[in-house]
Amino acid sequence: MSQKEKLWKRLFHDPYPRDFTYNELTTLLSQLGYAVKQGRGSRIAFGPGPDGMILRLHVPHGAGENVLKRYQIMEVREFLKKEGVENNG
């Protein structure tokens, strides 16, 4: 199983993964073909995707913070579903 497949399974596991990191997200989205663009401050944009959509998130920050919050994971899942992205290995 490839790294992309493992990360995909973790992201879409129910219940949601409470330890999914920003680093894992950037790795997965990069492997899916999304460009990562740094915005102002802690803002980050992924995209554009196949439909031209862009996912905008805040990077977790603070001492040792790297884990995504529940709402961020749900936002990423919804974005990928709307984009029609599937785990195709």
PDB file of C-alpha atoms in Angstrom, residues 12-78:
ATOM      1  CA  PHE A  12     -11.449   9.207   5.669  1.00  0.00           C
ATOM      2  CA  HIS A  13     -11.486   6.800   8.618  1.00  0.00           C
ATOM      3  CA  ASP A  14     -14.575   6.933  10.833  1.00  0.00           C
ATOM      4  CA  PRO A  15     -14.453   8.166  13.478  1.00  0.00           C
ATOM      5  CA  TYR A  16     -12.181  10.897  12.164  1.00  0.00           C
ATOM      6  CA  PRO A  17      -8.491  10.616  13.068  1.00  0.00           C
ATOM      7  CA  ARG A  18      -7.712  12.796  16.079  1.00  0.00           C
ATOM      8  CA  ASP A  19      -4.005  12.821  15.270  1.00  0.00           C
ATOM      9  CA  PHE A  20      -3.996  13.663  11.540  1.00  0.00           C
ATOM     10  CA  THR A  21      -1.270  16.258  11.078  1.00  0.00           C
ATOM     11  CA  TYR A  22      -0.840  19.252   8.836  1.00  0.00           C
ATOM     12  CA  ASN A  23       2.309  17.596   7.452  1.00  0.00           C
ATOM     13  CA  GLU A  24       0.310  14.501   6.489  1.00  0.00           C
ATOM     14  CA  LEU A  25      -2.289  16.716   4.812  1.00  0.00           C
ATOM     15  CA  THR A  26       0.267  18.620   2.727  1.00  0.00           C
ATOM     16  CA  THR A  27       1.890  15.332   1.692  1.00  0.00           C
ATOM     17  CA  LEU A  28      -1.444  13.822   0.640  1.00  0.00           C
ATOM     18  CA  LEU A  29      -2.705  16.884  -1.229  1.00  0.00           C
ATOM     19  CA  SER A  30       0.637  17.321  -2.985  1.00  0.00           C
ATOM     20  CA  GLN A  31       0.504  13.699  -4.111  1.00  0.00           C
ATOM     21  CA  LEU A  32      -3.035  14.306  -5.382  1.00  0.00           C
ATOM     22  CA  GLY A  33      -1.724  17.175  -7.527  1.00  0.00           C
ATOM     23  CA  TYR A  34      -2.673  20.212  -5.456  1.00  0.00           C
ATOM     24  CA  ALA A  35      -0.215  23.082  -5.200  1.00  0.00           C
ATOM     25  CA  VAL A  36       0.457  24.429  -1.715  1.00  0.00           C
ATOM     26  CA  LYS A  37       0.547  28.225  -1.479  1.00  0.00           C
ATOM     27  CA  GLN A  38       1.420  30.177   1.651  1.00  0.00           C
ATOM     28  CA  GLY A  39      -0.895  33.092   2.346  1.00  0.00           C
ATOM     29  CA  ARG A  40      -0.642  35.804   4.956  1.00  0.00           C
ATOM     30  CA  GLY A  41       0.130  34.709   8.478  1.00  0.00           C
ATOM     31  CA  SER A  42      -1.009  31.161   9.113  1.00  0.00           C
ATOM     32  CA  ARG A  43      -3.237  30.960   6.039  1.00  0.00           C
ATOM     33  CA  ILE A  44      -2.525  28.299   3.455  1.00  0.00           C
ATOM     34  CA  ALA A  45      -4.227  27.492   0.142  1.00  0.00           C
ATOM     35  CA  PHE A  46      -4.316  24.189  -1.711  1.00  0.00           C
ATOM     36  CA  GLY A  47      -5.250  24.244  -5.361  1.00  0.00           C
ATOM     37  CA  PRO A  48      -6.519  24.862  -7.787  1.00  0.00           C
ATOM     38  CA  GLY A  49      -8.127  21.485  -8.186  1.00  0.00           C
ATOM     39  CA  PRO A  50      -9.747  19.875 -11.226  1.00  0.00           C
ATOM     40  CA  ASP A  51     -12.758  22.190 -10.921  1.00  0.00           C
ATOM     41  CA  GLY A  52     -10.654  25.242 -10.140  1.00  0.00           C
ATOM     42  CA  MET A  53     -11.643  25.176  -6.465  1.00  0.00           C
ATOM     43  CA  ILE A  54      -9.187  26.208  -3.777  1.00  0.00           C
ATOM     44  CA  LEU A  55      -9.125  24.886  -0.217  1.00  0.00           C
ATOM     45  CA  ARG A  56      -8.120  27.518   2.337  1.00  0.00           C
ATOM     46  CA  LEU A  57      -7.098  26.583   5.868  1.00  0.00           C
ATOM     47  CA  HIS A  58      -5.185  27.970   8.793  1.00  0.00           C
ATOM     48  CA  VAL A  59      -2.004  26.110   9.619  1.00  0.00           C
ATOM     49  CA  PRO A  60      -2.040  24.764  13.184  1.00  0.00           C
ATOM     50  CA  HIS A  61       0.387  26.864  15.175  1.00  0.00           C
ATOM     51  CA  GLY A  62       1.674  27.162  18.669  1.00  0.00           C
ATOM     52  CA  ALA A  63       4.121  25.147  20.700  1.00  0.00           C
ATOM     53  CA  GLY A  64       4.193  21.680  19.165  1.00  0.00           C
ATOM     54  CA  GLU A  65       0.896  22.152  17.285  1.00  0.00           C
ATOM     55  CA  ASN A  66       0.650  20.196  14.064  1.00  0.00           C
ATOM     56  CA  VAL A  67      -2.606  18.249  14.498  1.00  0.00           C
ATOM     57  CA  LEU A  68      -5.639  19.327  12.483  1.00  0.00           C
ATOM     58  CA  LYS A  69      -8.860  20.159  14.272  1.00  0.00           C
ATOM     59  CA  ARG A  70     -12.041  18.178  13.612  1.00  0.00           C
ATOM     60  CA  TYR A  71     -13.641  20.980  11.569  1.00  0.00           C
ATOM     61  CA  GLN A  72     -10.535  21.142   9.353  1.00  0.00           C
ATOM     62  CA  ILE A  73     -10.623  17.418   8.654  1.00  0.00           C
ATOM     63  CA  MET A  74     -14.312  17.630   7.789  1.00  0.00           C
ATOM     64  CA  GLU A  75     -13.605  20.622   5.533  1.00  0.00           C
ATOM     65  CA  VAL A  76     -10.870  18.722   3.695  1.00  0.00           C
ATOM     66  CA  ARG A  77     -13.091  15.653   3.270  1.00  0.00           C
ATOM     67  CA  GLU A  78     -15.929  17.765   1.879  1.00  0.00           C
TER      68      GLU A  78
END
